[in-house]
C-alpha cells in the first residue's frame, strides 16, 4: 500500500512528508524533487513570500546511494521565512512572552479561520491558518515528485496546464499533450495558449490593482497509464473517485471534472461515449489493441483506467486572503471590521496545476502499486510486463 502524511506549519521551521510503499531500488535524487518544488513556486501572481522561499528537499530516510531502500521515505523542506517567525512559531512555552505578533482574531471569509477556531477551541486563528495554509502543498509536491519518478519507470507521465484565470479562457485545440505541456512550461501563467496567457497576466494585474484575487481552472493529463488501474469492485477502489478526492483536497479547489465533466449532462447518449475500435497492428506503449477515437470519458470507465489519456480538471476559487478584505466579525469583540492588510498571492492557479500533478501522480502510483506489487522495482516491473503481455493478446 502506498500512503503518505505531511506535517508542518506555514511559518514553522519546516515541512515534512513520510511516503511509504515505494519499492526498493528506484533511483531517486534530490534533483528529481527540487525540480518539481521550483515549478510550484513559479507563476505570475505570487506574493512576497515566494521571494523569501527557495524550496529544496532534504531526504532524511529511505534512500541510500541514490536508490530507494524499500522503507519509508522521509522528506523535509525548510521554511526560510521561519527566521522571521521564531518567537511566533516556537514550540517552547517560554517563547510566548517574546512573541510580539498580536493574535489573529479576524477570520477571513473563505478561509479555514472561523470554523477551525471554533472546532479546535483556538482563540488565536493563527493556530488554524498556519496548518490550513497552502504552503503545506510543498510537502505534497515533494511526495508527488517521488511518485512521478516511479511512474516514469512504467512509461507514465503527468502534466498540467492552466485553462482559465479570472474568466479568461484558453483555446487549446487538438494539440498532443506533450506539446500542451511544453507550451505551458514556457508561459508565465502555465497556459498553452499564448494570447490567453497575455490576457491572464493583464487580468492578474487588474486584480492586484483592485486589491483582490483571482481563481481559475487547470487540467491534469496522465499519459501512458495501462488499462485496468483502479477497480469497479468497491466504491473506495474507483480511480475516478480517488482522483477527484485528491484534487478536491488541494486548498481552494471547489470543483473537479473528469473528461467531458459537467458538459456530459447536456448531451445525448450517442454523443457522450467513446466508441470502441480494434486494430491488431496497433503499437500502443501499454500494448492495448482496443482504442477510441474520442476521449469523452477522460480515460476512466467504471472507476478504472481504460488505456486512453486520463483527463481531469479542477476549479480553484480566488484566494481568500485579500488586501481589501470582505466583511467579517472579530472573534473576541464580536464587532464587525473591514480592513486588515495581509501579505498574499493575487493568483496561485499556475502553482495549483503543479500541485494537481503531484496529487494525481500519487493516486496513479498507488493503484499501480496495488495492481503490480513487488518489493523491488525489478519485481514490480516483471509483474507489470507479464500483465502487458496479457493485455497485448486480449
Ligand atoms: C498562504 C499565504 C501566503 C502564500 C502562501 C499561502 O503566505 P504568507 O502568509 O507567508 O505570505 O505565499 O503560499 C506559500 C507560502 C507557498 O509556498 O505556496 C496561505 O494563507 O495559504
Short mmCIF file of C-alpha atoms and ligand atoms in Angstrom, two decimals:
data_model
loop_
_atom_site.label_atom_id
_atom_site.label_comp_id
_atom_site.label_asym_id
_atom_site.label_seq_id
_atom_site.Cartn_x
_atom_site.Cartn_y
_atom_site.Cartn_z
CA UNK A 1 0.00 0.00 0.00
CA UNK A 2 1.28 3.43 -0.93
CA UNK A 3 0.49 6.09 1.67
CA UNK A 4 1.78 9.42 2.92
CA UNK A 5 1.34 12.02 5.60
CA UNK A 6 2.52 15.60 5.74
CA UNK A 7 3.34 17.74 8.76
CA UNK A 8 4.32 21.35 9.17
CA UNK A 9 3.08 24.90 9.60
CA UNK A 10 3.40 27.67 7.03
CA UNK A 11 5.84 29.73 9.14
CA UNK A 12 7.21 26.88 11.25
CA UNK A 13 10.74 25.50 10.91
CA UNK A 14 9.97 23.06 8.10
CA UNK A 15 7.54 20.90 6.20
CA UNK A 16 7.85 17.14 6.40
CA UNK A 17 6.39 14.22 4.47
CA UNK A 18 6.65 10.49 5.00
CA UNK A 19 5.92 8.35 1.96
CA UNK A 20 5.67 4.61 2.45
CA UNK A 21 5.25 1.89 -0.16
CA UNK A 22 7.74 2.89 -2.84
CA UNK A 23 9.58 -0.27 -3.98
CA UNK A 24 13.29 -0.73 -3.32
CA UNK A 25 15.92 0.09 -5.95
CA UNK A 26 14.20 3.06 -7.60
CA UNK A 27 16.81 5.64 -8.49
CA UNK A 28 15.97 8.88 -6.65
CA UNK A 29 17.88 12.09 -6.05
CA UNK A 30 17.09 15.48 -4.55
CA UNK A 31 17.14 16.95 -8.05
CA UNK A 32 14.08 14.88 -9.05
CA UNK A 33 12.19 16.55 -6.20
CA UNK A 34 13.70 20.06 -6.30
CA UNK A 35 12.72 20.50 -9.96
CA UNK A 36 9.08 19.97 -9.01
CA UNK A 37 9.35 22.19 -5.94
CA UNK A 38 10.61 25.10 -8.00
CA UNK A 39 7.92 24.58 -10.65
CA UNK A 40 5.36 25.01 -7.84
CA UNK A 41 6.97 28.28 -6.79
CA UNK A 42 6.73 29.91 -10.20
CA UNK A 43 3.76 31.53 -11.87
CA UNK A 44 2.71 35.12 -12.35
CA UNK A 45 0.62 36.44 -9.48
CA UNK A 46 2.52 35.09 -6.47
CA UNK A 47 3.15 37.40 -3.48
CA UNK A 48 6.23 38.42 -1.50
CA UNK A 49 6.63 35.08 0.25
CA UNK A 50 7.93 33.38 -2.87
CA UNK A 51 10.88 35.80 -2.92
CA UNK A 52 11.85 34.53 0.53
CA UNK A 53 11.47 30.80 -0.09
CA UNK A 54 13.66 28.73 -2.40
CA UNK A 55 12.30 25.31 -1.66
CA UNK A 56 14.83 22.48 -1.53
CA UNK A 57 14.29 19.00 -0.18
CA UNK A 58 16.44 17.11 2.29
CA UNK A 59 15.93 13.35 2.11
CA UNK A 60 16.27 12.14 5.69
CA UNK A 61 15.23 8.49 5.30
CA UNK A 62 14.59 5.71 2.83
CA UNK A 63 17.26 6.43 0.23
CA UNK A 64 20.91 5.29 0.14
CA UNK A 65 23.48 6.00 -2.56
CA UNK A 66 20.79 7.25 -4.92
CA UNK A 67 18.48 4.24 -4.61
CA UNK A 68 15.34 3.75 -2.54
CA UNK A 69 15.63 1.12 0.19
CA UNK A 70 12.00 -0.02 0.27
CA UNK A 71 11.31 1.58 3.65
CA UNK A 72 9.50 4.84 4.39
CA UNK A 73 10.98 7.84 2.59
CA UNK A 74 11.14 10.99 4.73
CA UNK A 75 11.35 14.37 3.05
CA UNK A 76 11.95 17.74 4.72
CA UNK A 77 11.74 21.24 3.27
CA UNK A 78 12.95 24.17 5.35
CA UNK A 79 10.82 27.32 5.63
CA UNK A 80 13.33 30.12 5.20
CA UNK A 81 10.71 32.59 6.47
CA UNK A 82 10.82 30.83 9.86
CA UNK A 83 13.82 33.05 10.67
CA UNK A 84 11.33 35.95 10.85
CA UNK A 85 8.76 33.99 12.88
CA UNK A 86 10.83 32.18 15.51
CA UNK A 87 9.12 33.55 18.60
CA UNK A 88 5.68 33.39 16.99
CA UNK A 89 6.05 29.75 15.92
CA UNK A 90 8.40 28.31 18.55
CA UNK A 91 7.22 25.09 20.22
CA UNK A 92 8.53 26.20 23.66
CA UNK A 93 6.04 27.74 26.10
CA UNK A 94 8.56 30.44 27.15
CA UNK A 95 8.67 31.87 23.63
CA UNK A 96 5.13 33.17 24.01
CA UNK A 97 6.32 36.06 26.18
CA UNK A 98 8.72 37.16 23.44
CA UNK A 99 6.10 36.94 20.64
CA UNK A 100 5.21 40.47 19.60
CA UNK A 101 2.69 39.45 16.92
CA UNK A 102 -0.91 40.02 18.06
CA UNK A 103 -3.35 37.10 17.99
CA UNK A 104 -5.31 36.70 14.76
CA UNK A 105 -8.92 37.34 15.77
CA UNK A 106 -10.29 38.50 12.45
CA UNK A 107 -11.38 35.45 10.42
CA UNK A 108 -11.19 35.74 6.63
CA UNK A 109 -14.33 34.66 4.74
CA UNK A 110 -13.47 31.61 2.64
CA UNK A 111 -10.51 30.57 4.81
CA UNK A 112 -10.39 27.87 7.47
CA UNK A 113 -10.07 30.58 10.17
CA UNK A 114 -13.60 30.65 11.66
CA UNK A 115 -14.74 27.02 11.51
CA UNK A 116 -11.21 25.90 12.50
CA UNK A 117 -11.04 28.22 15.53
CA UNK A 118 -14.45 27.08 16.79
CA UNK A 119 -13.78 23.40 16.10
CA UNK A 120 -10.38 23.26 17.86
CA UNK A 121 -11.16 25.85 20.54
CA UNK A 122 -8.44 28.28 19.43
CA UNK A 123 -8.81 31.93 20.40
CA UNK A 124 -5.96 32.80 18.02
CA UNK A 125 -6.80 31.87 14.40
CA UNK A 126 -3.04 31.64 13.71
CA UNK A 127 -3.29 28.16 15.25
CA UNK A 128 -5.61 27.29 12.37
CA UNK A 129 -4.25 29.20 9.40
CA UNK A 130 -0.68 28.01 9.85
CA UNK A 131 -1.65 24.44 9.06
CA UNK A 132 -4.55 25.21 6.71
CA UNK A 133 -2.21 27.31 4.55
CA UNK A 134 -1.45 26.19 1.01
CA UNK A 135 2.21 26.20 2.00
CA UNK A 136 1.51 22.57 3.02
CA UNK A 137 1.29 21.68 -0.67
CA UNK A 138 5.10 21.96 -0.84
CA UNK A 139 5.26 18.63 1.00
CA UNK A 140 2.66 17.10 -1.30
CA UNK A 141 4.60 18.19 -4.37
CA UNK A 142 7.71 16.51 -2.91
CA UNK A 143 5.72 13.28 -2.45
CA UNK A 144 4.28 13.64 -5.95
CA UNK A 145 7.79 14.06 -7.37
CA UNK A 146 8.82 10.66 -5.98
CA UNK A 147 5.63 9.13 -7.39
CA UNK A 148 6.32 10.71 -10.78
CA UNK A 149 9.79 9.22 -10.68
CA UNK A 150 8.24 5.77 -10.15
CA UNK A 151 5.59 6.32 -12.85
CA UNK A 152 8.27 7.27 -15.35
CA UNK A 153 9.78 3.77 -14.97
CA UNK A 154 6.49 2.44 -16.36
CA UNK A 155 6.15 4.97 -19.17
CA UNK A 156 3.52 7.05 -17.36
CA UNK A 157 3.79 10.84 -17.34
CA UNK A 158 1.69 13.50 -15.64
CA UNK A 159 1.46 17.09 -16.83
CA UNK A 160 -0.81 20.08 -16.34
CA UNK A 161 -1.79 23.36 -17.92
CA UNK A 162 -3.95 26.33 -16.98
CA UNK A 163 -7.20 26.61 -18.95
CA UNK A 164 -8.77 29.63 -17.32
CA UNK A 165 -7.91 32.51 -14.96
CA UNK A 166 -10.47 35.02 -13.76
CA UNK A 167 -12.81 34.28 -16.66
CA UNK A 168 -10.09 34.48 -19.36
CA UNK A 169 -10.25 31.16 -21.23
CA UNK A 170 -7.54 29.42 -23.22
CA UNK A 171 -8.22 27.83 -26.60
CA UNK A 172 -6.06 24.75 -26.87
CA UNK A 173 -7.47 22.82 -29.84
CA UNK A 174 -6.24 19.35 -30.65
CA UNK A 175 -2.58 19.62 -29.62
CA UNK A 176 -0.89 16.46 -28.34
CA UNK A 177 -0.46 16.50 -24.53
CA UNK A 178 3.34 16.72 -24.72
CA UNK A 179 3.11 19.91 -26.73
CA UNK A 180 0.48 21.39 -24.41
CA UNK A 181 2.81 20.66 -21.51
CA UNK A 182 5.82 22.27 -23.21
CA UNK A 183 3.88 25.41 -24.16
CA UNK A 184 2.52 25.67 -20.60
CA UNK A 185 6.04 25.42 -19.11
CA UNK A 186 7.09 28.42 -21.21
CA UNK A 187 4.15 30.61 -20.13
CA UNK A 188 4.22 32.86 -17.03
CA UNK A 189 0.77 31.52 -16.09
CA UNK A 190 1.42 27.95 -17.29
CA UNK A 191 -1.13 28.36 -20.11
CA UNK A 192 -0.55 26.77 -23.53
CA UNK A 193 -2.46 29.49 -25.42
CA UNK A 194 -0.13 32.46 -25.89
CA UNK A 195 -2.80 35.10 -26.43
CA UNK A 196 -4.85 33.91 -23.47
CA UNK A 197 -1.64 33.85 -21.44
CA UNK A 198 -1.15 37.55 -22.02
CA UNK A 199 -4.78 38.31 -21.23
CA UNK A 200 -4.47 36.30 -18.00
CA UNK A 201 -1.40 38.29 -16.95
CA UNK A 202 -3.33 41.52 -17.61
CA UNK A 203 -6.29 40.20 -15.59
CA UNK A 204 -3.96 39.39 -12.67
CA UNK A 205 -2.53 42.93 -12.86
CA UNK A 206 -6.07 44.28 -12.76
CA UNK A 207 -6.91 42.16 -9.71
CA UNK A 208 -3.76 43.36 -7.94
CA UNK A 209 -4.73 46.97 -8.65
CA UNK A 210 -8.21 46.30 -7.30
CA UNK A 211 -6.67 44.72 -4.17
CA UNK A 212 -8.33 41.40 -4.82
CA UNK A 213 -7.55 37.86 -6.00
CA UNK A 214 -8.38 35.52 -8.88
CA UNK A 215 -9.16 31.83 -9.31
CA UNK A 216 -9.26 29.65 -12.38
CA UNK A 217 -9.22 26.18 -13.89
CA UNK A 218 -6.32 23.84 -14.59
CA UNK A 219 -6.20 20.48 -16.32
CA UNK A 220 -4.07 17.47 -15.38
CA UNK A 221 -3.29 14.90 -18.08
CA UNK A 222 -1.92 11.43 -17.38
CA UNK A 223 -0.38 9.73 -20.39
CA UNK A 224 0.66 6.10 -20.64
CA UNK A 225 -1.45 4.61 -17.84
CA UNK A 226 -2.16 0.96 -18.69
CA UNK A 227 -5.75 -0.27 -18.86
CA UNK A 228 -7.11 -1.55 -15.54
CA UNK A 229 -5.79 0.72 -12.77
CA UNK A 230 -8.37 1.18 -10.02
CA UNK A 231 -11.43 -1.06 -9.78
CA UNK A 232 -15.22 -1.18 -10.07
CA UNK A 233 -15.27 -3.81 -7.28
CA UNK A 234 -15.72 -1.45 -4.33
CA UNK A 235 -16.55 2.28 -4.03
CA UNK A 236 -13.25 3.28 -2.47
CA UNK A 237 -11.21 1.49 -5.14
CA UNK A 238 -12.63 3.55 -8.01
CA UNK A 239 -9.78 5.53 -9.53
CA UNK A 240 -12.02 8.41 -10.66
CA UNK A 241 -13.33 8.78 -7.10
CA UNK A 242 -9.81 8.71 -5.67
CA UNK A 243 -8.54 11.27 -8.17
CA UNK A 244 -11.50 13.58 -7.51
CA UNK A 245 -10.89 13.40 -3.77
CA UNK A 246 -7.18 14.04 -4.23
CA UNK A 247 -7.78 17.13 -6.37
CA UNK A 248 -10.59 18.40 -4.14
CA UNK A 249 -8.27 18.12 -1.13
CA UNK A 250 -5.97 20.81 -2.54
CA UNK A 251 -6.50 24.11 -0.75
CA UNK A 252 -9.01 26.43 -2.55
CA UNK A 253 -10.30 23.78 -5.00
CA UNK A 254 -14.10 23.86 -5.32
CA UNK A 255 -14.83 21.65 -8.32
CA UNK A 256 -13.41 18.67 -10.22
CA UNK A 257 -14.34 17.33 -13.65
CA UNK A 258 -13.36 14.10 -15.41
CA UNK A 259 -13.24 14.08 -19.21
CA UNK A 260 -16.25 15.99 -20.56
CA UNK A 261 -17.18 16.74 -16.95
CA UNK A 262 -20.44 18.63 -16.40
CA UNK A 263 -20.82 19.06 -20.16
CA UNK A 264 -21.71 15.36 -20.41
CA UNK A 265 -25.03 16.07 -18.67
CA UNK A 266 -26.11 18.24 -21.61
CA UNK A 267 -25.58 15.66 -24.38
CA UNK A 268 -27.47 12.72 -25.87
CA UNK A 269 -26.01 9.34 -25.02
CA UNK A 270 -24.66 8.83 -28.54
CA UNK A 271 -22.52 11.97 -28.21
CA UNK A 272 -21.30 11.17 -24.72
CA UNK A 273 -19.50 7.82 -25.05
CA UNK A 274 -16.30 6.76 -26.72
CA UNK A 275 -16.93 4.06 -29.32
CA UNK A 276 -14.61 1.06 -29.23
CA UNK A 277 -12.34 0.05 -32.12
CA UNK A 278 -9.73 -2.69 -32.54
CA UNK A 279 -6.51 -2.68 -34.56
CA UNK A 280 -4.38 -5.86 -34.40
CA UNK A 281 -1.34 -3.90 -35.64
CA UNK A 282 -1.64 -1.10 -33.09
CA UNK A 283 1.64 -0.19 -31.39
CA UNK A 284 0.45 1.35 -28.12
CA UNK A 285 3.16 1.62 -25.42
CA UNK A 286 0.93 -0.31 -22.99
CA UNK A 287 0.08 -2.99 -25.56
CA UNK A 288 -3.65 -2.38 -25.88
CA UNK A 289 -5.08 -3.14 -29.33
CA UNK A 290 -8.51 -1.68 -28.49
CA UNK A 291 -8.75 2.07 -28.88
CA UNK A 292 -11.10 5.07 -29.07
CA UNK A 293 -11.37 7.97 -31.49
CA UNK A 294 -12.75 10.29 -28.78
CA UNK A 295 -11.96 10.62 -25.08
CA UNK A 296 -15.14 12.00 -23.51
CA UNK A 297 -14.70 9.66 -20.54
CA UNK A 298 -11.32 11.20 -19.74
CA UNK A 299 -9.65 7.79 -19.77
CA UNK A 300 -11.79 6.42 -16.93
CA UNK A 301 -14.64 3.92 -17.22
CA UNK A 302 -16.19 2.03 -14.32
CA UNK A 303 -13.64 3.52 -11.93
CA UNK A 304 -10.75 2.07 -13.99
CA UNK A 305 -8.26 3.46 -16.46
CA UNK A 306 -9.24 2.36 -19.98
CA UNK A 307 -5.89 2.90 -21.69
CA UNK A 308 -6.64 6.38 -23.02
CA UNK A 309 -5.14 9.56 -21.52
CA UNK A 310 -6.65 10.45 -18.14
CA UNK A 311 -8.11 13.97 -18.25
CA UNK A 312 -9.01 15.87 -15.08
CA UNK A 313 -9.87 19.49 -14.44
CA UNK A 314 -10.11 21.39 -11.18
CA UNK A 315 -11.64 24.79 -10.39
CA UNK A 316 -9.85 27.00 -7.88
CA UNK A 317 -11.62 29.81 -6.07
CA UNK A 318 -9.99 33.25 -5.75
CA UNK A 319 -7.71 33.18 -2.68
CA UNK A 320 -9.48 34.27 0.46
CA UNK A 321 -6.68 36.49 1.81
CA UNK A 322 -7.12 39.89 0.18
CA UNK A 323 -5.68 43.36 0.54
CA UNK A 324 -9.21 44.79 0.67
CA UNK A 325 -10.91 42.19 2.87
CA UNK A 326 -14.57 41.30 2.94
CA UNK A 327 -16.80 41.94 5.93
CA UNK A 328 -16.30 39.72 8.93
CA UNK A 329 -16.63 39.74 12.73
CA UNK A 330 -13.86 39.87 15.35
CA UNK A 331 -13.69 36.61 17.36
CA UNK A 332 -13.06 38.44 20.67
CA UNK A 333 -15.05 41.69 20.50
CA UNK A 334 -17.76 40.35 18.13
CA UNK A 335 -17.51 43.73 16.41
CA UNK A 336 -17.69 43.91 12.62
CA UNK A 337 -14.48 45.04 10.90
CA UNK A 338 -13.43 45.65 7.36
CA UNK A 339 -9.75 46.26 6.98
CA UNK A 340 -6.61 44.30 7.81
CA UNK A 341 -3.85 44.13 5.26
CA UNK A 342 -2.28 40.69 4.80
CA UNK A 343 0.55 39.61 2.56
CA UNK A 344 -0.97 37.31 -0.05
CA UNK A 345 -0.78 35.94 -3.56
CA UNK A 346 -3.08 37.52 -6.16
CA UNK A 347 -3.36 34.28 -8.12
CA UNK A 348 -1.96 30.81 -7.48
CA UNK A 349 -3.68 28.85 -10.27
CA UNK A 350 -0.37 28.12 -12.09
CA UNK A 351 1.03 26.64 -8.85
CA UNK A 352 -2.20 24.72 -8.25
CA UNK A 353 -1.70 22.92 -11.57
CA UNK A 354 1.69 21.64 -10.39
CA UNK A 355 0.12 20.54 -7.10
CA UNK A 356 -2.64 18.83 -9.10
CA UNK A 357 0.01 16.84 -10.97
CA UNK A 358 1.52 15.75 -7.65
CA UNK A 359 -1.68 14.50 -6.03
CA UNK A 360 -2.74 12.77 -9.25
CA UNK A 361 0.71 11.15 -9.59
CA UNK A 362 0.33 9.80 -6.05
CA UNK A 363 -3.09 8.22 -6.74
CA UNK A 364 -1.97 6.68 -10.03
CA UNK A 365 1.21 5.37 -8.39
CA UNK A 366 -0.90 3.96 -5.54
CA UNK A 367 -3.12 1.99 -7.94
CA UNK A 368 -0.04 0.84 -9.84
CA UNK A 369 1.46 -0.47 -6.58
CA UNK A 370 -1.82 -2.19 -5.71
CA UNK A 371 -2.02 -3.95 -9.05
CA UNK A 372 1.62 -4.90 -9.56
CA UNK A 373 3.03 -5.11 -6.03
CA UNK A 374 6.65 -6.18 -5.79
CA UNK A 375 9.19 -5.33 -3.11
CA UNK A 376 11.83 -4.20 -5.58
CA UNK A 377 11.44 -2.19 -8.76
CA UNK A 378 12.61 -5.24 -10.75
CA UNK A 379 9.90 -7.43 -9.23
CA UNK A 380 7.27 -4.78 -9.88
CA UNK A 381 8.44 -4.47 -13.48
CA UNK A 382 8.25 -8.24 -14.04
CA UNK A 383 4.64 -8.22 -12.83
CA UNK A 384 3.85 -5.20 -14.99
CA UNK A 385 5.40 -6.72 -18.11
CA UNK A 386 3.54 -10.02 -17.57
CA UNK A 387 0.27 -8.09 -17.42
CA UNK A 388 1.09 -6.14 -20.59
CA UNK A 389 1.61 -9.49 -22.38
CA UNK A 390 -1.95 -10.44 -21.39
CA UNK A 391 -3.29 -7.05 -22.49
CA UNK A 392 -1.48 -7.31 -25.83
CA UNK A 393 -3.01 -10.72 -26.59
CA UNK A 394 -6.50 -9.95 -25.29
C1 LIG B 1 -0.76 31.46 2.05
C2 LIG B 1 -0.35 32.77 2.23
C3 LIG B 1 0.92 33.28 1.66
C4 LIG B 1 1.32 32.43 0.47
C5 LIG B 1 1.34 31.00 0.94
C6 LIG B 1 -0.03 30.51 1.22
O1 LIG B 1 1.98 33.11 2.58
P1 LIG B 1 2.37 34.23 3.63
O2 LIG B 1 1.20 34.30 4.57
O3 LIG B 1 3.63 33.74 4.30
O4 LIG B 1 2.57 35.48 2.84
O5 LIG B 1 2.55 32.83 -0.06
O6 LIG B 1 1.93 30.16 -0.01
C7 LIG B 1 3.18 29.71 0.26
C8 LIG B 1 3.95 30.14 1.23
C9 LIG B 1 3.59 28.66 -0.66
O7 LIG B 1 4.71 28.13 -0.50
O8 LIG B 1 2.81 28.34 -1.56
C10 LIG B 1 -1.96 30.95 2.72
O9 LIG B 1 -2.50 31.64 3.59
O10 LIG B 1 -2.44 29.87 2.40
#
